[in-house]
PDB file of C-alpha atoms in Angstrom:
ATOM      1  CA  GLN A   1      -1.659 -14.044  14.790  1.00 92.00           C
ATOM      2  CA  VAL A   2      -1.895 -11.860  11.795  1.00 95.00           C
ATOM      3  CA  GLN A   3       0.695 -12.301   9.256  1.00 96.00           C
ATOM      4  CA  VAL A   4       1.757  -9.768   5.895  1.00 97.00           C
ATOM      5  CA  VAL A   5       3.465 -10.600   3.232  1.00 98.00           C
ATOM      6  CA  GLU A   6       4.305  -8.037   0.938  1.00 98.00           C
ATOM      7  CA  SER A   7       5.870  -8.972  -2.957  1.00 98.00           C
ATOM      8  CA  GLY A   8       6.959  -7.968  -6.595  1.00 98.00           C
ATOM      9  CA  GLY A   9       8.911  -4.986  -5.487  1.00 98.00           C
ATOM     10  CA  ASP A  10      11.361  -4.386  -8.494  1.00 98.00           C
ATOM     11  CA  SER A  11      14.001  -1.726  -9.762  1.00 98.00           C
ATOM     12  CA  VAL A  12      12.377  -0.114 -12.673  1.00 98.00           C
ATOM     13  CA  GLN A  13      13.184   3.090 -15.184  1.00 98.00           C
ATOM     14  CA  ALA A  14      11.408   5.892 -14.690  1.00 98.00           C
ATOM     15  CA  GLY A  15       8.149   6.545 -16.331  1.00 98.00           C
ATOM     16  CA  GLY A  16       7.697   1.843 -15.976  1.00 98.00           C
ATOM     17  CA  SER A  17       4.661   0.823 -14.610  1.00 98.00           C
ATOM     18  CA  LEU A  18       5.065  -2.025 -10.885  1.00 98.00           C
ATOM     19  CA  ARG A  19       2.187  -3.804  -9.286  1.00 98.00           C
ATOM     20  CA  ILE A  20       3.176  -4.995  -5.901  1.00 98.00           C
ATOM     21  CA  SER A  21       0.777  -7.121  -3.335  1.00 98.00           C
ATOM     22  CA  CYS A  22      -0.145  -8.100  -0.682  1.00 98.00           C
ATOM     23  CA  ILE A  23      -1.508 -11.399   1.613  1.00 98.00           C
ATOM     24  CA  VAL A  24      -2.566 -10.890   4.497  1.00 98.00           C
ATOM     25  CA  SER A  25      -3.895 -13.655   7.570  1.00 97.00           C
ATOM     26  CA  GLY A  26      -4.634 -14.653  11.009  1.00 96.00           C
ATOM     27  CA  LEU A  27      -7.508 -11.871  10.090  1.00 95.00           C
ATOM     28  CA  THR A  28     -11.289 -11.294   8.517  1.00 97.00           C
ATOM     29  CA  PHE A  29      -9.523  -9.591   6.008  1.00 98.00           C
ATOM     30  CA  ASP A  30     -12.677  -8.366   4.087  1.00 97.00           C
ATOM     31  CA  ALA A  31     -13.984  -6.149   7.573  1.00 97.00           C
ATOM     32  CA  TYR A  32     -11.072  -4.082   7.640  1.00 97.00           C
ATOM     33  CA  ASP A  33      -9.750  -1.424   5.549  1.00 98.00           C
ATOM     34  CA  MET A  34      -6.470  -1.460   4.129  1.00 98.00           C
ATOM     35  CA  GLY A  35      -3.661   0.617   3.538  1.00 98.00           C
ATOM     36  CA  TRP A  36      -0.226   0.855   1.570  1.00 98.00           C
ATOM     37  CA  PHE A  37       2.862   2.806   3.776  1.00 98.00           C
ATOM     38  CA  ARG A  38       6.286   3.594   1.669  1.00 98.00           C
ATOM     39  CA  GLN A  39       9.369   4.315   3.636  1.00 98.00           C
ATOM     40  CA  ALA A  40      12.105   5.925   1.979  1.00 97.00           C
ATOM     41  CA  PRO A  41      16.102   5.691   3.195  1.00 92.00           C
ATOM     42  CA  GLY A  42      16.384   8.129   5.589  1.00 95.00           C
ATOM     43  CA  LYS A  43      12.421   9.544   5.644  1.00 97.00           C
ATOM     44  CA  GLU A  44       9.746   8.963   7.939  1.00 97.00           C
ATOM     45  CA  ARG A  45       7.266   6.227   7.139  1.00 97.00           C
ATOM     46  CA  GLU A  46       4.561   8.021   5.471  1.00 97.00           C
ATOM     47  CA  ALA A  47       0.425   6.520   3.984  1.00 98.00           C
ATOM     48  CA  VAL A  48       0.189   6.189  -0.097  1.00 98.00           C
ATOM     49  CA  SER A  49      -3.588   4.842  -0.867  1.00 98.00           C
ATOM     50  CA  CYS A  50      -5.932   3.085   1.261  1.00 98.00           C
ATOM     51  CA  ILE A  51      -9.452   1.058   0.418  1.00 98.00           C
ATOM     52  CA  THR A  52     -11.865   0.381   2.493  1.00 98.00           C
ATOM     53  CA  ASN A  53     -13.170  -3.178   3.030  1.00 97.00           C
ATOM     54  CA  GLY A  54     -15.644  -3.449   0.033  1.00 97.00           C
ATOM     55  CA  GLY A  55     -13.109  -1.983  -2.085  1.00 97.00           C
ATOM     56  CA  ARG A  56     -15.312   0.490  -3.168  1.00 97.00           C
ATOM     57  CA  ASN A  57     -14.020   3.694  -2.375  1.00 98.00           C
ATOM     58  CA  THR A  58     -10.250   4.734  -2.673  1.00 98.00           C
ATOM     59  CA  ASP A  59      -7.660   7.501  -1.442  1.00 98.00           C
ATOM     60  CA  TYR A  60      -4.768   8.759  -2.277  1.00 98.00           C
ATOM     61  CA  VAL A  61      -1.856  10.631  -1.429  1.00 98.00           C
ATOM     62  CA  ASP A  62      -1.443  14.121  -3.397  1.00 97.00           C
ATOM     63  CA  SER A  63       2.209  12.990  -4.782  1.00 97.00           C
ATOM     64  CA  VAL A  64       0.831   9.795  -6.237  1.00 98.00           C
ATOM     65  CA  LYS A  65      -2.681  10.310  -7.785  1.00 98.00           C
ATOM     66  CA  GLY A  66      -2.893   9.787 -11.331  1.00 98.00           C
ATOM     67  CA  ARG A  67      -0.106   7.002 -11.168  1.00 98.00           C
ATOM     68  CA  PHE A  68      -1.643   4.568  -8.509  1.00 98.00           C
ATOM     69  CA  THR A  69      -4.428   2.470  -8.590  1.00 98.00           C
ATOM     70  CA  VAL A  70      -5.169   0.274  -5.079  1.00 98.00           C
ATOM     71  CA  SER A  71      -7.342  -2.613  -5.302  1.00 98.00           C
ATOM     72  CA  ARG A  72      -8.357  -5.685  -2.959  1.00 98.00           C
ATOM     73  CA  ASP A  73      -9.035  -9.457  -3.718  1.00 98.00           C
ATOM     74  CA  ASN A  74     -10.984 -10.414   0.089  1.00 98.00           C
ATOM     75  CA  ALA A  75     -11.810 -14.132  -1.537  1.00 98.00           C
ATOM     76  CA  LYS A  76      -7.903 -14.507  -2.080  1.00 98.00           C
ATOM     77  CA  ASN A  77      -6.632 -11.861   1.040  1.00 98.00           C
ATOM     78  CA  THR A  78      -5.018 -10.097  -1.227  1.00 98.00           C
ATOM     79  CA  LEU A  79      -3.837  -6.167  -1.362  1.00 98.00           C
ATOM     80  CA  TYR A  80      -2.507  -4.861  -4.763  1.00 98.00           C
ATOM     81  CA  LEU A  81      -1.109  -1.081  -5.634  1.00 98.00           C
ATOM     82  CA  GLN A  82      -0.164  -0.799  -9.306  1.00 98.00           C
ATOM     83  CA  MET A  83       1.900   1.620  -9.795  1.00 98.00           C
ATOM     84  CA  ASN A  84       2.436   3.891 -13.802  1.00 98.00           C
ATOM     85  CA  SER A  85       4.498   6.742 -14.420  1.00 98.00           C
ATOM     86  CA  LEU A  86       6.540   6.155 -11.624  1.00 98.00           C
ATOM     87  CA  LYS A  87       9.533   8.372 -10.325  1.00 98.00           C
ATOM     88  CA  PRO A  88      12.900   8.444  -8.490  1.00 97.00           C
ATOM     89  CA  GLU A  89      10.815   9.547  -5.517  1.00 97.00           C
ATOM     90  CA  ASP A  90       9.124   6.868  -5.411  1.00 98.00           C
ATOM     91  CA  THR A  91      11.860   4.631  -4.588  1.00 98.00           C
ATOM     92  CA  ALA A  92      11.137   3.485  -1.242  1.00 98.00           C
ATOM     93  CA  MET A  93      10.577   0.230   0.646  1.00 98.00           C
ATOM     94  CA  TYR A  94       6.787  -0.004   0.865  1.00 98.00           C
ATOM     95  CA  TYR A  95       4.360  -2.138   3.179  1.00 98.00           C
ATOM     96  CA  CYS A  96       0.752  -2.917   3.259  1.00 97.00           C
ATOM     97  CA  ALA A  97      -1.686  -2.341   6.406  1.00 98.00           C
ATOM     98  CA  ALA A  98      -5.057  -2.466   8.450  1.00 97.00           C
ATOM     99  CA  THR A  99      -6.405   0.965   8.737  1.00 97.00           C
ATOM    100  CA  PRO A 100      -9.042   2.541  10.962  1.00 96.00           C
ATOM    101  CA  VAL A 101     -10.238   4.920   8.290  1.00 94.00           C
ATOM    102  CA  CYS A 102     -10.534   5.410   4.995  1.00 97.00           C
ATOM    103  CA  PRO A 103     -10.557   7.751   3.191  1.00 96.00           C
ATOM    104  CA  GLY A 104      -9.202  10.498   4.838  1.00 94.00           C
ATOM    105  CA  MET A 105      -5.390   9.994   3.985  1.00 96.00           C
ATOM    106  CA  ARG A 106      -4.111  11.917   7.011  1.00 95.00           C
ATOM    107  CA  PHE A 107      -6.297   9.713   9.638  1.00 95.00           C
ATOM    108  CA  VAL A 108      -4.861   6.492   7.802  1.00 96.00           C
ATOM    109  CA  ARG A 109      -1.719   4.214   9.965  1.00 96.00           C
ATOM    110  CA  ASN A 110      -1.424   1.030  11.103  1.00 97.00           C
ATOM    111  CA  ARG A 111      -4.267  -0.805  12.842  1.00 96.00           C
ATOM    112  CA  LEU A 112      -2.641  -3.240  14.582  1.00 94.00           C
ATOM    113  CA  GLY A 113       0.762  -2.692  14.772  1.00 94.00           C
ATOM    114  CA  VAL A 114       1.882  -5.371  12.612  1.00 92.00           C
ATOM    115  CA  TRP A 115       4.542  -5.043   9.517  1.00 96.00           C
ATOM    116  CA  GLY A 116       5.651  -7.114   7.117  1.00 97.00           C
ATOM    117  CA  GLN A 117       8.946  -7.340   5.457  1.00 97.00           C
ATOM    118  CA  GLY A 118       8.458  -5.128   3.128  1.00 98.00           C
ATOM    119  CA  THR A 119       9.450  -5.345  -0.876  1.00 98.00           C
ATOM    120  CA  GLN A 120      11.535  -2.910  -2.584  1.00 98.00           C
ATOM    121  CA  VAL A 121      10.785  -0.497  -5.409  1.00 98.00           C
ATOM    122  CA  THR A 122      13.683   1.165  -6.694  1.00 98.00           C
ATOM    123  CA  VAL A 123      12.578   3.462  -9.935  1.00 98.00           C
ATOM    124  CA  SER A 124      15.976   4.960 -12.017  1.00 98.00           C
ATOM    125  CA  SER A 125      16.130   7.876 -14.016  1.00 94.00           C
TER     126      SER A 125
END
């Protein structure tokens, strides 16, 4: 059974930084491309970033390019998202999931249909 646990969310001032993490169990982590997703109140969940299974290739939605960096540690079954220069519009619940494709943000989606509880990021102006 696949389980996903996100952590590291917090409340920060605009311009600040956070690193959030996601630990995945129940699958062969290094066989899967992975994605970060976020959902703001009243909005649909959107894909933010992705990384290939070996970590060589990454992709980002335009709104976070140059500010966010996705990485992974396959030995620890862990996915990371380093978020710098945070803006109030980055406020959302953040989730990770396996994705069938990366790069190509328009095709990034939850491959296995399993969501964790998410981690809340709140950015105040």
